[in-house]
XYZ file of C-alpha atoms in Angstrom:
179
model
C 67.659 -12.159 215.800
C 70.323 -10.320 213.878
C 70.636 -10.734 210.118
C 72.756 -9.049 207.482
C 71.731 -7.256 204.294
C 72.598 -10.203 202.070
C 69.861 -12.385 203.651
C 66.615 -12.282 201.703
C 63.532 -12.883 203.774
C 60.409 -14.355 202.170
C 57.465 -12.103 201.396
C 54.388 -12.296 203.588
C 52.414 -13.859 200.742
C 54.889 -16.780 200.671
C 54.408 -17.369 204.395
C 50.628 -17.117 204.430
C 48.814 -20.420 204.932
C 45.688 -21.683 206.652
C 46.668 -22.541 210.185
C 45.294 -25.207 212.492
C 43.314 -23.207 215.043
C 42.711 -25.658 217.872
C 43.433 -25.752 221.570
C 46.303 -27.756 222.992
C 43.943 -30.416 224.306
C 42.289 -30.851 220.923
C 45.638 -31.127 219.130
C 46.843 -33.681 221.680
C 43.614 -35.612 221.212
C 44.161 -35.977 217.479
C 47.970 -36.083 217.558
C 48.349 -39.855 217.202
C 46.143 -39.943 214.107
C 47.659 -36.797 212.581
C 51.142 -38.187 213.200
C 50.353 -41.468 211.478
C 48.468 -40.021 208.500
C 50.969 -37.213 207.853
C 54.110 -39.208 208.640
C 55.557 -39.166 205.112
C 55.043 -35.435 204.548
C 56.350 -34.606 208.015
C 59.459 -36.748 207.497
C 60.049 -34.996 204.182
C 59.799 -31.616 205.934
C 62.198 -32.626 208.711
C 64.628 -34.046 206.154
C 64.486 -30.791 204.193
C 65.161 -28.760 207.355
C 68.089 -31.001 208.272
C 69.659 -31.080 204.808
C 69.116 -27.468 203.774
C 69.890 -25.959 207.183
C 67.639 -23.088 206.152
C 63.910 -23.021 206.957
C 63.184 -20.702 204.006
C 63.942 -23.535 201.585
C 61.253 -25.746 203.144
C 58.241 -23.405 203.161
C 56.268 -25.361 200.555
C 56.776 -28.685 202.315
C 55.740 -27.035 205.596
C 52.520 -25.885 203.961
C 51.899 -29.483 202.857
C 52.306 -30.666 206.468
C 49.761 -28.099 207.655
C 47.345 -29.032 204.859
C 47.656 -32.727 205.752
C 46.922 -32.043 209.426
C 43.901 -29.925 208.489
C 42.597 -32.705 206.230
C 42.875 -35.296 209.002
C 41.106 -32.967 211.441
C 38.400 -32.279 208.840
C 37.777 -36.020 208.472
C 37.701 -36.476 212.267
C 35.210 -33.618 212.662
C 33.018 -35.040 209.902
C 32.844 -38.620 211.188
C 33.585 -38.565 214.944
C 32.814 -35.025 216.047
C 30.984 -35.811 219.288
C 33.525 -38.389 220.486
C 36.396 -36.078 219.560
C 34.849 -33.156 221.460
C 34.257 -35.276 224.574
C 37.829 -36.571 224.568
C 39.334 -33.123 223.873
C 37.190 -31.566 226.617
C 38.337 -34.243 229.063
C 42.007 -33.691 228.183
C 41.556 -29.909 228.460
C 39.849 -29.931 231.842
C 41.033 -33.041 233.701
C 44.555 -31.888 234.546
C 46.720 -28.827 234.210
C 49.467 -30.686 232.304
C 47.181 -32.369 229.740
C 47.768 -35.938 230.883
C 45.656 -38.662 229.322
C 45.346 -40.935 232.365
C 42.063 -39.420 233.544
C 40.486 -39.727 230.085
C 41.035 -43.372 229.129
C 37.309 -44.124 228.849
C 36.612 -41.260 226.464
C 39.816 -42.160 224.577
C 38.515 -45.719 224.092
C 35.214 -44.371 222.735
C 37.040 -42.021 220.359
C 39.396 -44.794 219.216
C 36.433 -47.094 218.522
C 34.802 -44.403 216.394
C 38.028 -43.818 214.470
C 38.422 -47.560 213.859
C 34.825 -48.122 212.761
C 34.169 -45.035 210.651
C 37.611 -44.029 209.325
C 39.462 -47.357 209.558
C 42.285 -45.679 211.505
C 43.966 -47.389 214.438
C 45.884 -45.708 217.221
C 49.560 -46.602 217.041
C 51.080 -48.807 219.683
C 53.217 -47.265 222.401
C 56.641 -46.250 221.109
C 55.687 -46.262 217.412
C 57.141 -42.825 216.736
C 60.371 -43.686 218.603
C 61.299 -46.554 216.292
C 63.911 -46.038 213.615
C 62.578 -46.117 210.060
C 64.065 -45.386 206.662
C 62.387 -42.583 204.746
C 62.448 -42.767 200.946
C 62.623 -39.150 199.858
C 61.293 -37.858 196.574
C 63.624 -34.862 196.611
C 67.188 -34.850 195.384
C 69.966 -35.012 197.959
C 71.774 -31.726 198.569
C 75.136 -30.944 197.062
C 77.976 -32.006 199.355
C 79.815 -29.064 200.876
C 83.019 -28.149 199.065
C 86.233 -29.417 200.556
C 88.257 -26.679 202.175
C 91.350 -25.871 200.171
C 94.594 -26.294 202.057
C 97.859 -25.129 200.554
C 100.215 -27.984 199.879
C 103.249 -27.529 202.092
C 106.304 -29.777 202.034
C 106.075 -31.820 205.215
C 104.581 -29.086 207.413
C 104.407 -31.314 210.487
C 107.516 -32.916 211.858
C 107.534 -36.677 211.826
C 106.745 -38.608 214.954
C 109.499 -40.553 216.665
C 109.821 -44.189 215.783
C 108.066 -46.618 218.076
C 111.134 -48.246 219.549
C 110.875 -50.024 222.875
C 111.691 -47.694 225.724
C 114.158 -48.305 228.477
C 112.655 -48.884 231.912
C 112.325 -45.805 234.102
C 115.548 -44.869 235.854
C 114.038 -44.695 239.354
C 111.308 -47.303 238.896
C 107.669 -46.877 237.976
C 105.065 -44.768 239.729
C 103.261 -47.844 240.993
C 106.256 -49.538 242.614
C 104.167 -50.783 245.552
C 101.888 -52.785 243.178
C 104.685 -54.957 241.778
C 104.503 -58.474 243.135
C-alpha cells in the first residue's frame, strides 16, 4: 500500500486491543450468538466505516466490537463450556470446509444449553439478511462540499425543438414489417 507524507497513521498503542484467539471452527460455532448479541455495536462500526470512509476514525468502535465478542465468548465458556467444545470440535474435524451438516446433533445440544442457561436463542435462517433500520448514537457526517463550477453564459448550445419530423425519404429500415 502506498501512502503520502500527509497521512498520519495511528500509533501502535492506539491499535492494541485484546484479540479473540479462537480457531475458525470455534468462531463459527459461536457466530450466531455473537452476531445477535453484538448486533448494535457491529452495525455502529459498519456505519462508521461507510460514512467516514477511513478506518482510522473507527478504531474505538472496532475495539467495542471485539470487547463485545469476547464478553459473549466468556459467558459461553462459563455456562456451556463442554457443549461448546464438543460442537466446535465437530465443526473443526467433520469437514474441510467447516460445514455444519455433520454436526446437527451437537448443535442441538449446544443450542439447548444456550437457551436454558443464558436465555439466548439461535436466530432463524436468514435473520442477518433482513433489512433493518439502525438508530445511530453518533452524529451524521458533514455532507461533502459542492464542487464549484464557474458560471458561464449558456455554455451548452440549446437542443433543437421537438417538432414532428418528416418521414424518411426512402422509407424506414423495417419496410418489410409494414402491413
